[in-house]
Short mmCIF file of N, CA and C in Angstrom, two decimals:
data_model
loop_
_atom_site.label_atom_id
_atom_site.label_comp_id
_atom_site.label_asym_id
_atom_site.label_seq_id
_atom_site.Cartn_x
_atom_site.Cartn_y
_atom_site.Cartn_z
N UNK A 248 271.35 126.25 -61.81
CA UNK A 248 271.82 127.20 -60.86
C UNK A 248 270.90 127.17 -59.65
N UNK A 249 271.03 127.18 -57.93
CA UNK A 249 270.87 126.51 -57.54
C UNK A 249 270.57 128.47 -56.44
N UNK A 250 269.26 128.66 -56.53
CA UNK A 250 269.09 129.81 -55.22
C UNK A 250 270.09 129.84 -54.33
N UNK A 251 271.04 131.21 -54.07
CA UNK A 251 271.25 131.36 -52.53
C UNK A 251 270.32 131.31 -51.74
N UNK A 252 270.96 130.40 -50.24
CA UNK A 252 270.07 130.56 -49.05
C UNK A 252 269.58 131.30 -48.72
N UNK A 253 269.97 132.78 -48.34
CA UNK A 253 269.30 133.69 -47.84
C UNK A 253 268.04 134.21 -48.79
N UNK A 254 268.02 134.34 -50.31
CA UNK A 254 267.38 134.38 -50.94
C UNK A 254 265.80 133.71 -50.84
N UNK A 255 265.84 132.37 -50.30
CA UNK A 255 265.15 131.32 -50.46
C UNK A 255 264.22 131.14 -49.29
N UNK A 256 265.25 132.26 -48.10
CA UNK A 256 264.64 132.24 -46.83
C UNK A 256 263.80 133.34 -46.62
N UNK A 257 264.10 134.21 -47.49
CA UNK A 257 263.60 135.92 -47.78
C UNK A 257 262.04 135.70 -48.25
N UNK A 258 262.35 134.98 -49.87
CA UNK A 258 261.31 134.93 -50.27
C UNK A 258 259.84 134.90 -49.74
N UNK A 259 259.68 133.93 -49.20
CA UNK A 259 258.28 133.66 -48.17
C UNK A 259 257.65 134.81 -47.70
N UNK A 260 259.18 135.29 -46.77
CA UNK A 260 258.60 136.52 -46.02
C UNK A 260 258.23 137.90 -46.99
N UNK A 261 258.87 137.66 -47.80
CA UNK A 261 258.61 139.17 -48.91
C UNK A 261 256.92 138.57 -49.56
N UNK A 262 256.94 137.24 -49.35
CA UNK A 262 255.56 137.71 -50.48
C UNK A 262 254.11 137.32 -49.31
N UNK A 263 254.38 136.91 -48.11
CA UNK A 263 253.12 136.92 -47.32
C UNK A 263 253.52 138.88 -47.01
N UNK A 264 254.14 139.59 -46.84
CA UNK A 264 254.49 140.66 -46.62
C UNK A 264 253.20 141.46 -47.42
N UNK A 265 253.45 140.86 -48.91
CA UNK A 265 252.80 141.48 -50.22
C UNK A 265 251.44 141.31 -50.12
N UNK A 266 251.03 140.26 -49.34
CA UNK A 266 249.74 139.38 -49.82
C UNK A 266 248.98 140.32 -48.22
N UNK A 267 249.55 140.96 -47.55
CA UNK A 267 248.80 141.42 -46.74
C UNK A 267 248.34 142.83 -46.83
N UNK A 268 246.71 142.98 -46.22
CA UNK A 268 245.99 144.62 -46.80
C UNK A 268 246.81 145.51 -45.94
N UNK A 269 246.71 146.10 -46.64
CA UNK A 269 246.94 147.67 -45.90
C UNK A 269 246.62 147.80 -44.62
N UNK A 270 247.07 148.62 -43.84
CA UNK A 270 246.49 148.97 -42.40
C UNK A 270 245.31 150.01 -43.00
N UNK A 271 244.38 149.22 -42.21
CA UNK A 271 242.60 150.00 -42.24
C UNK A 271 242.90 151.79 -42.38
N UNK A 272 242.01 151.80 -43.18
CA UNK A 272 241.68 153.81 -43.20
C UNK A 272 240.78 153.78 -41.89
N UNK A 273 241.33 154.96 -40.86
CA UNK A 273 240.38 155.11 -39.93
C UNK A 273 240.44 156.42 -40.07
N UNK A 274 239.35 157.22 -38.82
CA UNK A 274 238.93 158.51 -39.06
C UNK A 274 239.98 159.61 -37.56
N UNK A 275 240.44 160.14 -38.20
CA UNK A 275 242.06 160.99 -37.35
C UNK A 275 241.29 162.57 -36.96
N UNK A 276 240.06 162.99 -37.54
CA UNK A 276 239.59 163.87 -37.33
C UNK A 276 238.10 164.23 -37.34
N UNK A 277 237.54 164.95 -36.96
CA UNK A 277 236.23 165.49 -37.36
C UNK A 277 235.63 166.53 -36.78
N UNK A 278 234.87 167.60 -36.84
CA UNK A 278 234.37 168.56 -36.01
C UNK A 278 233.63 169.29 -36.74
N UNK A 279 232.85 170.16 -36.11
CA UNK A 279 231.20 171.02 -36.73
C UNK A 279 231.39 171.83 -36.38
N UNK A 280 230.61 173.13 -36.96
CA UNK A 280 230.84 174.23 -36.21
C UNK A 280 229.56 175.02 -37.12
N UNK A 281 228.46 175.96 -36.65
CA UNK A 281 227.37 176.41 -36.94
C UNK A 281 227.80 177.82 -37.18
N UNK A 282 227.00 178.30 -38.11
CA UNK A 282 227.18 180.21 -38.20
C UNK A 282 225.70 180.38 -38.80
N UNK A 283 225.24 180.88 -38.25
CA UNK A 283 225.05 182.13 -36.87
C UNK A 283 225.43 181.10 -35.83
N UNK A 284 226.28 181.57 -34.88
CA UNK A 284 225.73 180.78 -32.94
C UNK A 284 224.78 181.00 -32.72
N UNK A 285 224.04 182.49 -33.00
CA UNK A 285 223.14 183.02 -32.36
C UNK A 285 222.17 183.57 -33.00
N UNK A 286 220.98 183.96 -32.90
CA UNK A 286 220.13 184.65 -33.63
C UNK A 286 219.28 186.16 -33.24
N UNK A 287 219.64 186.64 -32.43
CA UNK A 287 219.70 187.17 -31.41
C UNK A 287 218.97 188.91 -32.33
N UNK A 288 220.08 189.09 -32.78
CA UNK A 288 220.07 190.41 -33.95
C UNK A 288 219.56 190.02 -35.63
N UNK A 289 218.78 188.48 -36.00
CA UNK A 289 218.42 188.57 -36.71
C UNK A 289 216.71 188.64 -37.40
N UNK A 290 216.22 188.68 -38.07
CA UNK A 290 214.96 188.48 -38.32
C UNK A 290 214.40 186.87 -38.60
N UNK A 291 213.46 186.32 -37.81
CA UNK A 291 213.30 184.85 -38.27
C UNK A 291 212.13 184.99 -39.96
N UNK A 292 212.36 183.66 -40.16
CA UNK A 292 212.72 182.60 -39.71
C UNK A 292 215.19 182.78 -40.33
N UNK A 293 215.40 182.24 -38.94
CA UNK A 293 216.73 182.04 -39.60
C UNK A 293 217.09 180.66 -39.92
N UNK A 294 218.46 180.80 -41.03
CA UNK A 294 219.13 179.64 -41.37
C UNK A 294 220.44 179.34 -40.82
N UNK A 295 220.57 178.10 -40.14
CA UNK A 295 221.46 178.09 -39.45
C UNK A 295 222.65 177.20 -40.17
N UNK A 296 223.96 177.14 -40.55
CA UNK A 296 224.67 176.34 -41.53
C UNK A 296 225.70 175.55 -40.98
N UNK A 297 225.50 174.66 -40.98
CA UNK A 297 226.16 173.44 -40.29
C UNK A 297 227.34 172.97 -40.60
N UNK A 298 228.94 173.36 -40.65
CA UNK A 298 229.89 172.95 -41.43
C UNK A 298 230.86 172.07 -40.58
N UNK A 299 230.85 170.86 -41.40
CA UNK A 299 231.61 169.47 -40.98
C UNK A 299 232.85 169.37 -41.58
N UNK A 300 233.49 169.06 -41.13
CA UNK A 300 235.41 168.78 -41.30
C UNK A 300 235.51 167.10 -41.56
N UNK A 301 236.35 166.51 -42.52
CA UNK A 301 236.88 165.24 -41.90
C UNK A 301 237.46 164.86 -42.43
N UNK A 302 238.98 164.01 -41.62
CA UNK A 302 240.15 163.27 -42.16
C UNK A 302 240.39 162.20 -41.59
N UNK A 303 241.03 161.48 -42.85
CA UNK A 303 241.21 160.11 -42.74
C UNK A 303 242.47 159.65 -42.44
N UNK A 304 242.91 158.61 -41.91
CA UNK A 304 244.48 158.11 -41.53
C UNK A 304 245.14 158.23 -43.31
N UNK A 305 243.96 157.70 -44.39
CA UNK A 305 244.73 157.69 -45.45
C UNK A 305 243.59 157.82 -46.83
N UNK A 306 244.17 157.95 -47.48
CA UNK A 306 242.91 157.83 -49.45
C UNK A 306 242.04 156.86 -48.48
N UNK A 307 240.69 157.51 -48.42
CA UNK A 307 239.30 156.21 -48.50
C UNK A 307 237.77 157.28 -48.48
N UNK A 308 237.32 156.33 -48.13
CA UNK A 308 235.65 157.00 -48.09
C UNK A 308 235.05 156.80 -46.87
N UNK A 309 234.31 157.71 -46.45
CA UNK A 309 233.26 157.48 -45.36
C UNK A 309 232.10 157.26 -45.91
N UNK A 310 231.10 157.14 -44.75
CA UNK A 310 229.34 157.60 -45.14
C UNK A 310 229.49 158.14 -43.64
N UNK A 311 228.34 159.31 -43.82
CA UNK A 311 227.86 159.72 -42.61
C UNK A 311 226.09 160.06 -42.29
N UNK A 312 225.62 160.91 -41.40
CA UNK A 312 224.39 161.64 -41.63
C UNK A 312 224.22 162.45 -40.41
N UNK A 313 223.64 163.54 -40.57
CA UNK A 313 223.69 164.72 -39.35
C UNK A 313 222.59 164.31 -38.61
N UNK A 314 222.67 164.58 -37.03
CA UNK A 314 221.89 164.30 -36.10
C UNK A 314 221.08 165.70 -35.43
N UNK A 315 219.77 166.09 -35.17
CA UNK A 315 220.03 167.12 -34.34
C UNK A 315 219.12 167.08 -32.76
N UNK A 316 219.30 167.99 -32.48
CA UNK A 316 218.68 168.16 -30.78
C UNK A 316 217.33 167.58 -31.06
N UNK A 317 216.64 168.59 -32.30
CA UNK A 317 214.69 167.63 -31.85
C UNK A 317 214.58 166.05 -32.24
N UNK A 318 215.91 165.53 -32.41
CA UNK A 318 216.01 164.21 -32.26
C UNK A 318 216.10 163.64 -33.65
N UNK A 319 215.43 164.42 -34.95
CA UNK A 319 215.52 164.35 -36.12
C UNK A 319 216.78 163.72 -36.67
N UNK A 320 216.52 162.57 -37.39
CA UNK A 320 217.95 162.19 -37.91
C UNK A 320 217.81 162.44 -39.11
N UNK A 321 218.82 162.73 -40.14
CA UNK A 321 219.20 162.93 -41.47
C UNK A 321 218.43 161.81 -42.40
N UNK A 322 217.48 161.79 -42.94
CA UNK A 322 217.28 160.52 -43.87
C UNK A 322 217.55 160.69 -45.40
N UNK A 323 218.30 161.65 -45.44
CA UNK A 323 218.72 161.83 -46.78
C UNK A 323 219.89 161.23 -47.31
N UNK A 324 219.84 160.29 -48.41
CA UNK A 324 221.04 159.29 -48.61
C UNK A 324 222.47 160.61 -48.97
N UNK A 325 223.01 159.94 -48.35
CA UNK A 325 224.33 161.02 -48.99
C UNK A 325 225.31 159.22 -49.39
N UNK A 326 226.09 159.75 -50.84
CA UNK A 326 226.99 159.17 -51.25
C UNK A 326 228.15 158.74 -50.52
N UNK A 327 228.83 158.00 -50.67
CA UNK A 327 230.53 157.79 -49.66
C UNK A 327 231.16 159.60 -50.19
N UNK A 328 231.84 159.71 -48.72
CA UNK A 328 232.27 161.17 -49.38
C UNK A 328 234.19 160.56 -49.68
N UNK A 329 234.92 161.25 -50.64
CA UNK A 329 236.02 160.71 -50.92
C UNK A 329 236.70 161.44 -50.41
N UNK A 330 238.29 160.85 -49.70
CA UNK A 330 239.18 161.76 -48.63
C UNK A 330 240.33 161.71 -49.65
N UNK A 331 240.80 162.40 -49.78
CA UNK A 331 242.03 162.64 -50.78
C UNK A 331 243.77 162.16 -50.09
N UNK A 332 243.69 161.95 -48.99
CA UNK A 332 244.95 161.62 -48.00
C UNK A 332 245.11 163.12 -47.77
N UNK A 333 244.99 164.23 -47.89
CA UNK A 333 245.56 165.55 -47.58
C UNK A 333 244.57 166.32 -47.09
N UNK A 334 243.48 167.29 -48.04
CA UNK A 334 243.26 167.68 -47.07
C UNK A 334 241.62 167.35 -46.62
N UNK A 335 241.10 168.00 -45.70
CA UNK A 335 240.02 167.46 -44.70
C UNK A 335 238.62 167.54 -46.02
N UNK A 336 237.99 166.52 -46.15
CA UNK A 336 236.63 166.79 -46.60
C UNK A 336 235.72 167.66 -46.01
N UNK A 337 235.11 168.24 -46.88
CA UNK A 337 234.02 169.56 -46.34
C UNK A 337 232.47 169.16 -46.47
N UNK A 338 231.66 169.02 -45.78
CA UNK A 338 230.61 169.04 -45.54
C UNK A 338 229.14 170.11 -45.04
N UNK A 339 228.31 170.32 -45.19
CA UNK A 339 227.28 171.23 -44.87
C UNK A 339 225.96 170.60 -44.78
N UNK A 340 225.08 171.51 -43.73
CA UNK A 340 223.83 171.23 -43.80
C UNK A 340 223.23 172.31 -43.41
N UNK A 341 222.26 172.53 -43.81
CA UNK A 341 221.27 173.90 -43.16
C UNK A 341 219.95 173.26 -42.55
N UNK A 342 219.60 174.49 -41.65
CA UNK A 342 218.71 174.22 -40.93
C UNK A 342 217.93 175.37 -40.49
N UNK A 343 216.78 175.37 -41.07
CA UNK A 343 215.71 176.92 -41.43
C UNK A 343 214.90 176.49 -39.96
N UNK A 344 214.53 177.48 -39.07
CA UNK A 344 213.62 177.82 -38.34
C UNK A 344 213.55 179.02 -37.28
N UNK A 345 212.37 178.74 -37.02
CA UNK A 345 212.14 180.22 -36.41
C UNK A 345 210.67 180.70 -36.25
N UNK A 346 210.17 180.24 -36.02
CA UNK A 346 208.30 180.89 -36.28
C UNK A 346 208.27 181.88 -35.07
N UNK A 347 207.52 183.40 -35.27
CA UNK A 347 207.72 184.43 -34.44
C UNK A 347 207.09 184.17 -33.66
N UNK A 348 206.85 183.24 -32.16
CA UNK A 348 206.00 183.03 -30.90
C UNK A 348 206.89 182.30 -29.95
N UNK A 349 205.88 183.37 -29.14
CA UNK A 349 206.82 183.42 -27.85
C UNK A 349 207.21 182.26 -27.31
N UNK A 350 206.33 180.94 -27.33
CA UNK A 350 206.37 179.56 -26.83
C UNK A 350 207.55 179.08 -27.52
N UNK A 351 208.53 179.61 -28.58
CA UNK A 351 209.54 178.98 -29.26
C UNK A 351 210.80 179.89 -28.92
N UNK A 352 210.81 180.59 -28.28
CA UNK A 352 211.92 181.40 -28.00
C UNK A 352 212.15 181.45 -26.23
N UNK A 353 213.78 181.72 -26.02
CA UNK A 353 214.21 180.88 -27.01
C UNK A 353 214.52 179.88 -26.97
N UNK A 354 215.59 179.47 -28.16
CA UNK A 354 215.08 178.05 -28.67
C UNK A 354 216.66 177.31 -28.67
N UNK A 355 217.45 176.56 -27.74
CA UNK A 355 218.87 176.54 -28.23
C UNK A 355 218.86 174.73 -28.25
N UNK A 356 219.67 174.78 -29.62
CA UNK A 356 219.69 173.55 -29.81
C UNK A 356 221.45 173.14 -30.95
N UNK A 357 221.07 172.07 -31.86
CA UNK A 357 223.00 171.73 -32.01
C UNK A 357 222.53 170.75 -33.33
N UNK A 358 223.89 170.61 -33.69
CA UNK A 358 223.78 169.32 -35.09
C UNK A 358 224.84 168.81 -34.58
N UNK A 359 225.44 167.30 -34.54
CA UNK A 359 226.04 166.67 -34.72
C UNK A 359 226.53 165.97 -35.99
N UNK A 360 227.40 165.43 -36.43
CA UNK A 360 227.45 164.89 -37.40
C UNK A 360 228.13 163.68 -37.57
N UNK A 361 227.55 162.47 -37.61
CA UNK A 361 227.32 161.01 -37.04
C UNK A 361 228.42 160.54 -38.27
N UNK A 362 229.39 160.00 -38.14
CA UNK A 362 230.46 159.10 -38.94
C UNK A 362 229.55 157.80 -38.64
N UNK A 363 229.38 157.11 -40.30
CA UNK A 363 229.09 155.57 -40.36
C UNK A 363 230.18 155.60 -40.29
N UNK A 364 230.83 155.10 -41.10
CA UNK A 364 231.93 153.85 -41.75
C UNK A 364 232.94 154.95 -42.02
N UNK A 365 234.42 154.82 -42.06
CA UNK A 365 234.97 153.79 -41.74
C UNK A 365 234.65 153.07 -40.06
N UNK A 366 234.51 154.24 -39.50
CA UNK A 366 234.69 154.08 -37.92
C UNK A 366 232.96 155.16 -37.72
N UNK A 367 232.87 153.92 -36.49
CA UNK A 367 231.54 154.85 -35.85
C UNK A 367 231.97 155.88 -34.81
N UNK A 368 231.43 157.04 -35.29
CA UNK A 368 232.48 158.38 -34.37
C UNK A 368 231.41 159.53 -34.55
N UNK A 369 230.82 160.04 -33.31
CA UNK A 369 230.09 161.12 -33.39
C UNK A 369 230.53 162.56 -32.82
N UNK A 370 230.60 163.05 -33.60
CA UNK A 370 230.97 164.66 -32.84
C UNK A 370 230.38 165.68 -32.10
N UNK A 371 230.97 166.30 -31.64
CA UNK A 371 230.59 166.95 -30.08
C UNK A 371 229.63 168.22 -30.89
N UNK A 372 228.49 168.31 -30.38
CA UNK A 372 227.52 169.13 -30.64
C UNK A 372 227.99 170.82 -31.14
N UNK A 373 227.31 170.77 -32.63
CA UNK A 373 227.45 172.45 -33.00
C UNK A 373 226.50 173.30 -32.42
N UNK A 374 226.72 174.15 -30.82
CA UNK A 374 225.36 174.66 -30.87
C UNK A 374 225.09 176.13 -31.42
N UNK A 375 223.42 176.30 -30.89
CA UNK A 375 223.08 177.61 -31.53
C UNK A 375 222.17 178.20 -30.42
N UNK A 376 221.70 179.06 -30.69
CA UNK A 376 220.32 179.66 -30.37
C UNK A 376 219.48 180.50 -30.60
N UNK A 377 218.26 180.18 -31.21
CA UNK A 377 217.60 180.79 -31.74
C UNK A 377 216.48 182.05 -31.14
N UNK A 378 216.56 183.28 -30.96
CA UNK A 378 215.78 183.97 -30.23
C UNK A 378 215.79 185.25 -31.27
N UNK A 379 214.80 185.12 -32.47
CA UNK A 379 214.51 186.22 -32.82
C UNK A 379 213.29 187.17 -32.17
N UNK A 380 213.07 186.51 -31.22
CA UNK A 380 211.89 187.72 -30.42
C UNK A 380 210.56 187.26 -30.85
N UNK A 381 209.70 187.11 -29.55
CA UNK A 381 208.35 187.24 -29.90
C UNK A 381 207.43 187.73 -30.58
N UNK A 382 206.36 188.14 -30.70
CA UNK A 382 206.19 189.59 -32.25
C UNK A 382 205.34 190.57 -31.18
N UNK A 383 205.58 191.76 -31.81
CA UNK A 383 205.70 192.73 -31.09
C UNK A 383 204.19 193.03 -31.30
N UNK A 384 203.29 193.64 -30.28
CA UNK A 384 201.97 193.85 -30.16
C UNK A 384 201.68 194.48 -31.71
N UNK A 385 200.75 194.21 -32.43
CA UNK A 385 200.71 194.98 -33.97
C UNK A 385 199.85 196.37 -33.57
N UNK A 386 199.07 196.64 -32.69
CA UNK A 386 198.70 198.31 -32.44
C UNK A 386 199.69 198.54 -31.69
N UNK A 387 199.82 199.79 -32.27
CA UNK A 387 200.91 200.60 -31.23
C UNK A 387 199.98 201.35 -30.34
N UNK A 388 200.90 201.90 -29.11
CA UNK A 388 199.98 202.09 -27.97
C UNK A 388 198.94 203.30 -28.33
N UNK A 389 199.36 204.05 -28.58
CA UNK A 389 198.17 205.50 -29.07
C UNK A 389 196.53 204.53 -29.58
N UNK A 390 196.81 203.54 -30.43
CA UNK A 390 195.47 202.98 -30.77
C UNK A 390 195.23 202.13 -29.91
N UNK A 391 195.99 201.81 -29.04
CA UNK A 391 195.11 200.73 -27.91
C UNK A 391 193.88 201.29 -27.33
N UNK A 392 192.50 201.06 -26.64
CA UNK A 392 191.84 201.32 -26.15
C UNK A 392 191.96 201.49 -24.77
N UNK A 393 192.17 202.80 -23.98
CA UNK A 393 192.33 203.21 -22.46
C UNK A 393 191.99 202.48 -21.73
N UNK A 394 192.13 202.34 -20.36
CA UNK A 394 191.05 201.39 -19.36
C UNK A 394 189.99 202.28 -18.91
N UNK A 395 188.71 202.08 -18.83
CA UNK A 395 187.59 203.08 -18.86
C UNK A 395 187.76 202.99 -17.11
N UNK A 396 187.51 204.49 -16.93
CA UNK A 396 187.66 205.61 -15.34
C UNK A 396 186.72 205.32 -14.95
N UNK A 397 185.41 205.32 -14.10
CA UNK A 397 184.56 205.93 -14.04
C UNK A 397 184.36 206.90 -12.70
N UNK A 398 183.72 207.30 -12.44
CA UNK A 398 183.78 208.53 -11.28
C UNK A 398 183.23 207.58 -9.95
N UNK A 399 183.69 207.77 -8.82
CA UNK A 399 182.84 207.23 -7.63
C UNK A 399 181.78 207.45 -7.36
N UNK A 400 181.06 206.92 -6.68
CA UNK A 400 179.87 207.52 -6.40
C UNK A 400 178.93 207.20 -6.61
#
């Protein structure tokens, strides 16, 4: 029995069709966003919490690592994070500071959060600012020492 033509002409194309990958997982989303913005009304040292979003065109994995303003990069290995095709992977980082002097306040700065792989893609800065206040004189005024008067003359 002897293939129909069209069959014979199909074939080829159905199986280089088969033999080809997938269209690449790329990255369709990402964004940060910090809580506190501000520190304004809190007591230092504060913690500031860094929360990252991200989706993929389809099922795959990234790697990433957070970037911030004092230039500090993330050297902490993080695993491929896994994207489910639905919904967005969740991410976090914290970031403690605050020492009560005046030379540090205030203090406004951001995290980014740097996509390796699939795609190199960095996101637009989470910022903050840190101003829990200088520290407040520790005598209160009654115990300060007066400025000494003396009489003319």
């Amino acid at each position: 029995m002897r293939p129909k033509k069209g069959l014979t002409l199909l074939l080829p194309f159905a199986l280089a069709l088969a033999a080809r990958p997938g269209a690449a997982v790329t990255v369709t989303a990402y964004d940060v966003t910090v809580t506190p913005r501000s520190s304004t009304d809190l007591p230092c040292p504060v913690t500031f919490t860094f929360h990252g979003k991200v989706g993929l065109s389809k099922e795959g994995r990234f790697t990433y690592r957070w970037e911030r303003s004092d230039g500090a990069r993330d050297t902490e290995p993080h695993a491929p994070v896994v994207y489910d095709g639905s919904h967005a992977a969740l991410l976090s980082k914290e970031w403690k500071l605050g020492e009560r002097s005046p030379a540090f306040h205030p203090y406004r700065g951001w995290m980014k959060l740097h996509i390796l792989t699939p795609e190199d893609k960095l996101s637009r800065p989470a910022e903050f600012t840190l101003d829990c206040g200088a520290p407040s004189d520790p005598a209160p005024p009654s115990t300060r020492a007066a400025p000494e008067v003396r009489p003319a003359g």
